[in-house]
mmCIF file with all atom_site columns, C-alpha atoms in Angstrom:
data_model
loop_
_atom_site.group_PDB
_atom_site.id
_atom_site.type_symbol
_atom_site.label_atom_id
_atom_site.label_alt_id
_atom_site.label_comp_id
_atom_site.label_asym_id
_atom_site.label_entity_id
_atom_site.label_seq_id
_atom_site.pdbx_PDB_ins_code
_atom_site.Cartn_x
_atom_site.Cartn_y
_atom_site.Cartn_z
_atom_site.occupancy
_atom_site.B_iso_or_equiv
_atom_site.pdbx_formal_charge
_atom_site.auth_seq_id
_atom_site.auth_comp_id
_atom_site.auth_asym_id
_atom_site.auth_atom_id
_atom_site.pdbx_PDB_model_num
ATOM 1   C CA . MET A 1 1   ? 0.192   -0.116 0.168  1.00 0.00 ? 1   MET A CA 1
ATOM 2   C CA . THR A 1 2   ? 1.530   3.819  -0.949 1.00 0.00 ? 2   THR A CA 1
ATOM 3   C CA . PRO A 1 3   ? 1.629   6.404  1.770  1.00 0.00 ? 3   PRO A CA 1
ATOM 4   C CA . ASN A 1 4   ? -0.740  8.534  -0.686 1.00 0.00 ? 4   ASN A CA 1
ATOM 5   C CA . LEU A 1 5   ? -3.634  5.309  -0.219 1.00 0.00 ? 5   LEU A CA 1
ATOM 6   C CA . ILE A 1 6   ? -3.834  5.182  3.467  1.00 0.00 ? 6   ILE A CA 1
ATOM 7   C CA . ILE A 1 7   ? -3.922  8.938  3.888  1.00 0.00 ? 7   ILE A CA 1
ATOM 8   C CA . SER A 1 8   ? -6.434  9.332  1.421  1.00 0.00 ? 8   SER A CA 1
ATOM 9   C CA . GLY A 1 9   ? -7.909  6.287  3.469  1.00 0.00 ? 9   GLY A CA 1
ATOM 10  C CA . LEU A 1 10  ? -7.976  7.792  6.650  1.00 0.00 ? 10  LEU A CA 1
ATOM 11  C CA . LEU A 1 11  ? -9.249  11.310 5.768  1.00 0.00 ? 11  LEU A CA 1
ATOM 12  C CA . THR A 1 12  ? -12.226 9.755  3.950  1.00 0.00 ? 12  THR A CA 1
ATOM 13  C CA . LEU A 1 13  ? -12.881 8.157  7.348  1.00 0.00 ? 13  LEU A CA 1
ATOM 14  C CA . PHE A 1 14  ? -12.056 11.387 9.309  1.00 0.00 ? 14  PHE A CA 1
ATOM 15  C CA . LEU A 1 15  ? -14.566 12.790 6.707  1.00 0.00 ? 15  LEU A CA 1
ATOM 16  C CA . LEU A 1 16  ? -17.149 10.476 7.269  1.00 0.00 ? 16  LEU A CA 1
ATOM 17  C CA . GLY A 1 17  ? -17.600 10.591 11.055 1.00 0.00 ? 17  GLY A CA 1
ATOM 18  C CA . CYS A 1 18  ? -17.583 14.666 10.267 1.00 0.00 ? 18  CYS A CA 1
ATOM 19  C CA . GLY A 1 19  ? -21.027 14.102 9.103  1.00 0.00 ? 19  GLY A CA 1
ATOM 20  C CA . PRO A 1 20  ? -23.915 15.846 9.963  1.00 0.00 ? 20  PRO A CA 1
ATOM 21  C CA . VAL A 1 21  ? -26.536 13.850 12.697 1.00 0.00 ? 21  VAL A CA 1
ATOM 22  C CA . ILE A 1 22  ? -29.663 14.949 10.108 1.00 0.00 ? 22  ILE A CA 1
ATOM 23  C CA . SER A 1 23  ? -29.094 13.499 6.615  1.00 0.00 ? 23  SER A CA 1
ATOM 24  C CA . THR A 1 24  ? -27.871 15.937 4.119  1.00 0.00 ? 24  THR A CA 1
ATOM 25  C CA . GLN A 1 25  ? -31.658 15.037 2.429  1.00 0.00 ? 25  GLN A CA 1
ATOM 26  C CA . VAL A 1 26  ? -33.410 16.210 5.681  1.00 0.00 ? 26  VAL A CA 1
ATOM 27  C CA . LEU A 1 27  ? -31.091 19.456 5.847  1.00 0.00 ? 27  LEU A CA 1
ATOM 28  C CA . GLN A 1 28  ? -31.801 20.608 2.830  1.00 0.00 ? 28  GLN A CA 1
ATOM 29  C CA . GLN A 1 29  ? -35.394 20.924 2.906  1.00 0.00 ? 29  GLN A CA 1
ATOM 30  C CA . ALA A 1 30  ? -35.019 22.318 6.363  1.00 0.00 ? 30  ALA A CA 1
ATOM 31  C CA . ASP A 1 31  ? -36.974 25.936 6.821  1.00 0.00 ? 31  ASP A CA 1
ATOM 32  C CA . ARG A 1 32  ? -34.173 28.376 7.617  1.00 0.00 ? 32  ARG A CA 1
ATOM 33  C CA . PRO A 1 33  ? -33.527 28.819 10.854 1.00 0.00 ? 33  PRO A CA 1
ATOM 34  C CA . VAL A 1 34  ? -36.552 29.195 13.160 1.00 0.00 ? 34  VAL A CA 1
ATOM 35  C CA . THR A 1 35  ? -36.528 31.112 16.779 1.00 0.00 ? 35  THR A CA 1
ATOM 36  C CA . PHE A 1 36  ? -38.132 28.799 19.492 1.00 0.00 ? 36  PHE A CA 1
ATOM 37  C CA . ALA A 1 37  ? -40.181 31.900 20.488 1.00 0.00 ? 37  ALA A CA 1
ATOM 38  C CA . ALA A 1 38  ? -41.905 32.426 17.497 1.00 0.00 ? 38  ALA A CA 1
ATOM 39  C CA . LEU A 1 39  ? -42.900 28.900 16.988 1.00 0.00 ? 39  LEU A CA 1
ATOM 40  C CA . LYS A 1 40  ? -44.019 28.341 20.495 1.00 0.00 ? 40  LYS A CA 1
ATOM 41  C CA . ALA A 1 41  ? -45.838 31.641 20.047 1.00 0.00 ? 41  ALA A CA 1
ATOM 42  C CA . ASP A 1 42  ? -47.999 30.535 16.868 1.00 0.00 ? 42  ASP A CA 1
ATOM 43  C CA . PRO A 1 43  ? -47.358 27.010 15.598 1.00 0.00 ? 43  PRO A CA 1
ATOM 44  C CA . GLU A 1 44  ? -50.203 27.549 12.764 1.00 0.00 ? 44  GLU A CA 1
ATOM 45  C CA . GLN A 1 45  ? -47.899 29.494 10.938 1.00 0.00 ? 45  GLN A CA 1
ATOM 46  C CA . TYR A 1 46  ? -45.238 27.470 10.188 1.00 0.00 ? 46  TYR A CA 1
ATOM 47  C CA . ARG A 1 47  ? -47.600 24.625 9.614  1.00 0.00 ? 47  ARG A CA 1
ATOM 48  C CA . GLY A 1 48  ? -45.764 21.645 6.965  1.00 0.00 ? 48  GLY A CA 1
ATOM 49  C CA . LYS A 1 49  ? -42.734 23.238 7.302  1.00 0.00 ? 49  LYS A CA 1
ATOM 50  C CA . THR A 1 50  ? -39.961 21.447 7.926  1.00 0.00 ? 50  THR A CA 1
ATOM 51  C CA . LEU A 1 51  ? -37.854 22.319 11.616 1.00 0.00 ? 51  LEU A CA 1
ATOM 52  C CA . ILE A 1 52  ? -34.931 21.097 13.221 1.00 0.00 ? 52  ILE A CA 1
ATOM 53  C CA . LEU A 1 53  ? -35.037 21.441 17.026 1.00 0.00 ? 53  LEU A CA 1
ATOM 54  C CA . GLY A 1 54  ? -32.587 19.849 19.800 1.00 0.00 ? 54  GLY A CA 1
ATOM 55  C CA . GLY A 1 55  ? -32.842 19.521 23.509 1.00 0.00 ? 55  GLY A CA 1
ATOM 56  C CA . GLU A 1 56  ? -33.271 17.107 26.246 1.00 0.00 ? 56  GLU A CA 1
ATOM 57  C CA . VAL A 1 57  ? -35.482 14.786 26.467 1.00 0.00 ? 57  VAL A CA 1
ATOM 58  C CA . MET A 1 58  ? -38.012 15.229 29.691 1.00 0.00 ? 58  MET A CA 1
ATOM 59  C CA . GLN A 1 59  ? -40.107 11.850 28.798 1.00 0.00 ? 59  GLN A CA 1
ATOM 60  C CA . VAL A 1 60  ? -41.307 9.615  26.691 1.00 0.00 ? 60  VAL A CA 1
ATOM 61  C CA . GLN A 1 61  ? -45.276 7.823  26.215 1.00 0.00 ? 61  GLN A CA 1
ATOM 62  C CA . PHE A 1 62  ? -46.978 5.532  24.081 1.00 0.00 ? 62  PHE A CA 1
ATOM 63  C CA . GLN A 1 63  ? -50.386 7.112  23.203 1.00 0.00 ? 63  GLN A CA 1
ATOM 64  C CA . ASP A 1 64  ? -52.401 5.978  20.004 1.00 0.00 ? 64  ASP A CA 1
ATOM 65  C CA . GLY A 1 65  ? -50.496 3.737  18.388 1.00 0.00 ? 65  GLY A CA 1
ATOM 66  C CA . LYS A 1 66  ? -47.286 6.325  18.629 1.00 0.00 ? 66  LYS A CA 1
ATOM 67  C CA . SER A 1 67  ? -44.677 8.083  20.602 1.00 0.00 ? 67  SER A CA 1
ATOM 68  C CA . PHE A 1 68  ? -44.645 11.586 22.224 1.00 0.00 ? 68  PHE A CA 1
ATOM 69  C CA . LEU A 1 69  ? -41.403 12.567 23.235 1.00 0.00 ? 69  LEU A CA 1
ATOM 70  C CA . TRP A 1 70  ? -41.359 15.185 25.349 1.00 0.00 ? 70  TRP A CA 1
ATOM 71  C CA . VAL A 1 71  ? -38.514 17.603 24.713 1.00 0.00 ? 71  VAL A CA 1
ATOM 72  C CA . ALA A 1 72  ? -37.096 20.152 26.724 1.00 0.00 ? 72  ALA A CA 1
ATOM 73  C CA . GLN A 1 73  ? -35.669 22.598 23.823 1.00 0.00 ? 73  GLN A CA 1
ATOM 74  C CA . LYS A 1 74  ? -31.923 24.070 24.215 1.00 0.00 ? 74  LYS A CA 1
ATOM 75  C CA . GLU A 1 75  ? -29.713 25.638 21.258 1.00 0.00 ? 75  GLU A CA 1
ATOM 76  C CA . MET A 1 76  ? -28.124 23.550 19.421 1.00 0.00 ? 76  MET A CA 1
ATOM 77  C CA . ASP A 1 77  ? -24.058 24.212 18.191 1.00 0.00 ? 77  ASP A CA 1
ATOM 78  C CA . SER A 1 78  ? -23.028 23.976 14.705 1.00 0.00 ? 78  SER A CA 1
ATOM 79  C CA . HIS A 1 79  ? -22.786 20.110 14.859 1.00 0.00 ? 79  HIS A CA 1
ATOM 80  C CA . LEU A 1 80  ? -26.673 20.289 16.186 1.00 0.00 ? 80  LEU A CA 1
ATOM 81  C CA . TYR A 1 81  ? -25.494 19.041 19.137 1.00 0.00 ? 81  TYR A CA 1
ATOM 82  C CA . PRO A 1 82  ? -28.467 20.792 22.028 1.00 0.00 ? 82  PRO A CA 1
ATOM 83  C CA . VAL A 1 83  ? -25.632 22.953 24.195 1.00 0.00 ? 83  VAL A CA 1
ATOM 84  C CA . ASP A 1 84  ? -25.978 22.847 27.624 1.00 0.00 ? 84  ASP A CA 1
ATOM 85  C CA . ALA A 1 85  ? -27.464 26.734 28.188 1.00 0.00 ? 85  ALA A CA 1
ATOM 86  C CA . PRO A 1 86  ? -29.268 28.235 31.092 1.00 0.00 ? 86  PRO A CA 1
ATOM 87  C CA . VAL A 1 87  ? -32.246 29.663 29.705 1.00 0.00 ? 87  VAL A CA 1
ATOM 88  C CA . ILE A 1 88  ? -34.459 26.587 28.400 1.00 0.00 ? 88  ILE A CA 1
ATOM 89  C CA . GLY A 1 89  ? -36.537 27.691 25.666 1.00 0.00 ? 89  GLY A CA 1
ATOM 90  C CA . GLY A 1 90  ? -39.269 25.418 26.603 1.00 0.00 ? 90  GLY A CA 1
ATOM 91  C CA . THR A 1 91  ? -41.348 22.680 25.737 1.00 0.00 ? 91  THR A CA 1
ATOM 92  C CA . PHE A 1 92  ? -41.837 21.089 22.401 1.00 0.00 ? 92  PHE A CA 1
ATOM 93  C CA . LEU A 1 93  ? -43.106 17.293 21.392 1.00 0.00 ? 93  LEU A CA 1
ATOM 94  C CA . VAL A 1 94  ? -42.569 14.628 18.960 1.00 0.00 ? 94  VAL A CA 1
ATOM 95  C CA . GLU A 1 95  ? -45.306 12.253 17.264 1.00 0.00 ? 95  GLU A CA 1
ATOM 96  C CA . SER A 1 96  ? -43.286 9.275  15.802 1.00 0.00 ? 96  SER A CA 1
ATOM 97  C CA . GLN A 1 97  ? -44.859 6.432  14.006 1.00 0.00 ? 97  GLN A CA 1
ATOM 98  C CA . ASP A 1 98  ? -41.976 4.524  15.357 1.00 0.00 ? 98  ASP A CA 1
ATOM 99  C CA . TRP A 1 99  ? -41.291 2.832  19.255 1.00 0.00 ? 99  TRP A CA 1
ATOM 100 C CA . LEU A 1 100 ? -39.486 5.035  21.024 1.00 0.00 ? 100 LEU A CA 1
ATOM 101 C CA . SER A 1 101 ? -38.510 2.761  23.609 1.00 0.00 ? 101 SER A CA 1
ATOM 102 C CA . PRO A 1 102 ? -38.564 4.399  27.262 1.00 0.00 ? 102 PRO A CA 1
ATOM 103 C CA . ASP A 1 103 ? -35.241 2.482  28.182 1.00 0.00 ? 103 ASP A CA 1
ATOM 104 C CA . SER A 1 104 ? -33.323 5.160  25.702 1.00 0.00 ? 104 SER A CA 1
ATOM 105 C CA . TYR A 1 105 ? -35.773 8.077  25.788 1.00 0.00 ? 105 TYR A CA 1
ATOM 106 C CA . ILE A 1 106 ? -33.893 8.809  29.521 1.00 0.00 ? 106 ILE A CA 1
ATOM 107 C CA . THR A 1 107 ? -34.900 11.996 31.012 1.00 0.00 ? 107 THR A CA 1
ATOM 108 C CA . LYS A 1 108 ? -32.172 14.823 29.683 1.00 0.00 ? 108 LYS A CA 1
ATOM 109 C CA . ARG A 1 109 ? -30.548 12.887 27.451 1.00 0.00 ? 109 ARG A CA 1
ATOM 110 C CA . LYS A 1 110 ? -30.245 15.049 24.883 1.00 0.00 ? 110 LYS A CA 1
ATOM 111 C CA . VAL A 1 111 ? -31.515 14.377 20.956 1.00 0.00 ? 111 VAL A CA 1
ATOM 112 C CA . THR A 1 112 ? -31.680 16.195 18.308 1.00 0.00 ? 112 THR A CA 1
ATOM 113 C CA . VAL A 1 113 ? -35.548 16.153 15.655 1.00 0.00 ? 113 VAL A CA 1
ATOM 114 C CA . ALA A 1 114 ? -36.068 17.003 12.049 1.00 0.00 ? 114 ALA A CA 1
ATOM 115 C CA . GLY A 1 115 ? -39.671 17.060 11.913 1.00 0.00 ? 115 GLY A CA 1
ATOM 116 C CA . GLU A 1 116 ? -43.444 18.823 9.827  1.00 0.00 ? 116 GLU A CA 1
ATOM 117 C CA . VAL A 1 117 ? -44.611 21.032 12.235 1.00 0.00 ? 117 VAL A CA 1
ATOM 118 C CA . LEU A 1 118 ? -48.493 20.054 12.785 1.00 0.00 ? 118 LEU A CA 1
ATOM 119 C CA . GLY A 1 119 ? -50.099 22.440 14.977 1.00 0.00 ? 119 GLY A CA 1
ATOM 120 C CA . ARG A 1 120 ? -50.075 22.663 18.769 1.00 0.00 ? 120 ARG A CA 1
ATOM 121 C CA . ARG A 1 121 ? -51.213 20.177 21.059 1.00 0.00 ? 121 ARG A CA 1
ATOM 122 C CA . ASP A 1 122 ? -51.623 20.338 25.075 1.00 0.00 ? 122 ASP A CA 1
ATOM 123 C CA . GLY A 1 123 ? -50.687 23.732 24.395 1.00 0.00 ? 123 GLY A CA 1
ATOM 124 C CA . PHE A 1 124 ? -47.023 22.924 23.019 1.00 0.00 ? 124 PHE A CA 1
ATOM 125 C CA . PRO A 1 125 ? -45.714 23.458 19.781 1.00 0.00 ? 125 PRO A CA 1
ATOM 126 C CA . LEU A 1 126 ? -45.684 19.625 18.294 1.00 0.00 ? 126 LEU A CA 1
ATOM 127 C CA . LEU A 1 127 ? -43.303 17.838 15.614 1.00 0.00 ? 127 LEU A CA 1
ATOM 128 C CA . ARG A 1 128 ? -43.895 14.644 13.235 1.00 0.00 ? 128 ARG A CA 1
ATOM 129 C CA . ALA A 1 129 ? -40.864 13.033 13.250 1.00 0.00 ? 129 ALA A CA 1
ATOM 130 C CA . ARG A 1 130 ? -38.867 12.962 10.273 1.00 0.00 ? 130 ARG A CA 1
ATOM 131 C CA . GLN A 1 131 ? -35.570 11.497 11.577 1.00 0.00 ? 131 GLN A CA 1
ATOM 132 C CA . ILE A 1 132 ? -34.485 11.630 15.331 1.00 0.00 ? 132 ILE A CA 1
ATOM 133 C CA . TYR A 1 133 ? -30.940 11.344 16.570 1.00 0.00 ? 133 TYR A CA 1
ATOM 134 C CA . LEU A 1 134 ? -30.269 10.589 19.970 1.00 0.00 ? 134 LEU A CA 1
ATOM 135 C CA . TRP A 1 135 ? -27.090 11.338 21.565 1.00 0.00 ? 135 TRP A CA 1
ATOM 136 C CA . GLN A 1 136 ? -24.930 9.153  23.362 1.00 0.00 ? 136 GLN A CA 1
ATOM 137 C CA . ASN A 1 137 ? -26.103 8.941  26.946 1.00 0.00 ? 137 ASN A CA 1
ATOM 138 C CA . PRO A 1 138 ? -23.854 11.248 29.294 1.00 0.00 ? 138 PRO A CA 1
ATOM 139 C CA . TYR A 1 139 ? -24.410 8.664  32.091 1.00 0.00 ? 139 TYR A CA 1
ATOM 140 C CA . VAL A 1 140 ? -22.952 5.365  30.372 1.00 0.00 ? 140 VAL A CA 1
ATOM 141 C CA . GLN A 1 141 ? -20.201 8.099  29.303 1.00 0.00 ? 141 GLN A CA 1
ATOM 142 C CA . ASP A 1 142 ? -19.132 8.755  32.534 1.00 0.00 ? 142 ASP A CA 1
ATOM 143 C CA . GLU A 1 143 ? -19.132 5.931  34.570 1.00 0.00 ? 143 GLU A CA 1
ATOM 144 C CA . PHE A 1 144 ? -16.933 4.569  31.714 1.00 0.00 ? 144 PHE A CA 1
ATOM 145 C CA . LEU A 1 145 ? -14.687 7.298  32.566 1.00 0.00 ? 145 LEU A CA 1
ATOM 146 C CA . ARG A 1 146 ? -15.015 7.150  36.264 1.00 0.00 ? 146 ARG A CA 1
ATOM 147 C CA . GLN A 1 147 ? -13.850 3.726  36.543 1.00 0.00 ? 147 GLN A CA 1
ATOM 148 C CA . TRP A 1 148 ? -10.838 3.989  34.475 1.00 0.00 ? 148 TRP A CA 1
ATOM 149 C CA . ILE A 1 149 ? -9.158  6.759  34.924 1.00 0.00 ? 149 ILE A CA 1
ATOM 150 C CA . ASP A 1 150 ? -9.590  7.111  38.504 1.00 0.00 ? 150 ASP A CA 1
ATOM 151 C CA . PRO A 1 151 ? -6.930  4.761  40.416 1.00 0.00 ? 151 PRO A CA 1
ATOM 152 C CA . SER A 1 152 ? -9.173  5.038  43.976 1.00 0.00 ? 152 SER A CA 1
ATOM 153 C CA . ASN A 1 153 ? -11.723 2.683  42.859 1.00 0.00 ? 153 ASN A CA 1
ATOM 154 C CA . PRO A 1 154 ? -11.917 -0.147 45.078 1.00 0.00 ? 154 PRO A CA 1
ATOM 155 C CA . TYR A 1 155 ? -12.979 -2.998 42.226 1.00 0.00 ? 155 TYR A CA 1
ATOM 156 C CA . TRP A 1 156 ? -9.559  -2.061 39.628 1.00 0.00 ? 156 TRP A CA 1
ATOM 157 C CA . TYR A 1 157 ? -9.049  -5.846 39.960 1.00 0.00 ? 157 TYR A CA 1
ATOM 158 C CA . THR A 1 158 ? -12.093 -7.099 39.198 1.00 0.00 ? 158 THR A CA 1
ATOM 159 C CA . PRO A 1 159 ? -12.932 -7.840 35.058 1.00 0.00 ? 159 PRO A CA 1
ATOM 160 C CA . PRO A 1 160 ? -13.291 -5.119 33.196 1.00 0.00 ? 160 PRO A CA 1
ATOM 161 C CA . TYR A 1 161 ? -10.828 -2.668 35.489 1.00 0.00 ? 161 TYR A CA 1
ATOM 162 C CA . PHE A 1 162 ? -8.034  -5.474 35.575 1.00 0.00 ? 162 PHE A CA 1
ATOM 163 C CA . ASP A 1 163 ? -5.330  -4.205 33.467 1.00 0.00 ? 163 ASP A CA 1
ATOM 164 C CA . PRO A 1 164 ? -2.362  -6.089 33.747 1.00 0.00 ? 164 PRO A CA 1
ATOM 165 C CA . TRP A 1 165 ? 0.252   -3.212 31.487 1.00 0.00 ? 165 TRP A CA 1
ATOM 166 C CA . ARG A 1 166 ? -0.964  -0.772 34.645 1.00 0.00 ? 166 ARG A CA 1
ATOM 167 C CA . HIS A 1 167 ? 2.382   0.004  37.111 1.00 0.00 ? 167 HIS A CA 1
ATOM 168 C CA . GLY A 1 168 ? 2.048   -0.451 40.173 1.00 0.00 ? 168 GLY A CA 1
ATOM 169 C CA . SER A 1 169 ? -0.468  -0.678 43.111 1.00 0.00 ? 169 SER A CA 1
ATOM 170 C CA . HIS A 1 170 ? -3.904  0.333  42.003 1.00 0.00 ? 170 HIS A CA 1
ATOM 171 C CA . GLY A 1 171 ? -2.519  1.838  39.351 1.00 0.00 ? 171 GLY A CA 1
ATOM 172 C CA . ARG A 1 172 ? -0.929  4.208  40.588 1.00 0.00 ? 172 ARG A CA 1
#
């Protein structure tokens, strides 16, 4: 293998990893960014338009053969990741024909939604999901880091914590 082939392969993998969480087709069909305050004030004005919103999961329920996802709206960064900001815009609902498992859609988990505005339900803006991206569970990630990085963990010697290549007592 030539070095150019290896470099181009690594570059391709890197660029694929940096792709958007919402498909390019849906992103192209999405309307210009709409402030959540404007959507919340008059969802009927945006009926039928595709919007991209993000936030944290509040709850998910299954009713009438559909899943309903309550989301606390948050601002998003350039990668469509809902950022932790002190101000929360409000709540919106997402209707999905797919089963959204309560085991996956747990409270505080970040989500990015591309959906068609249907109007209002129970006083909240309602979107029909076109695409939902559920971000990595922060609790699992923090737990993983705590177990592997914290040398004071008393169970360092049991699988999967034991690492024969770590030097010294308890990895210190």
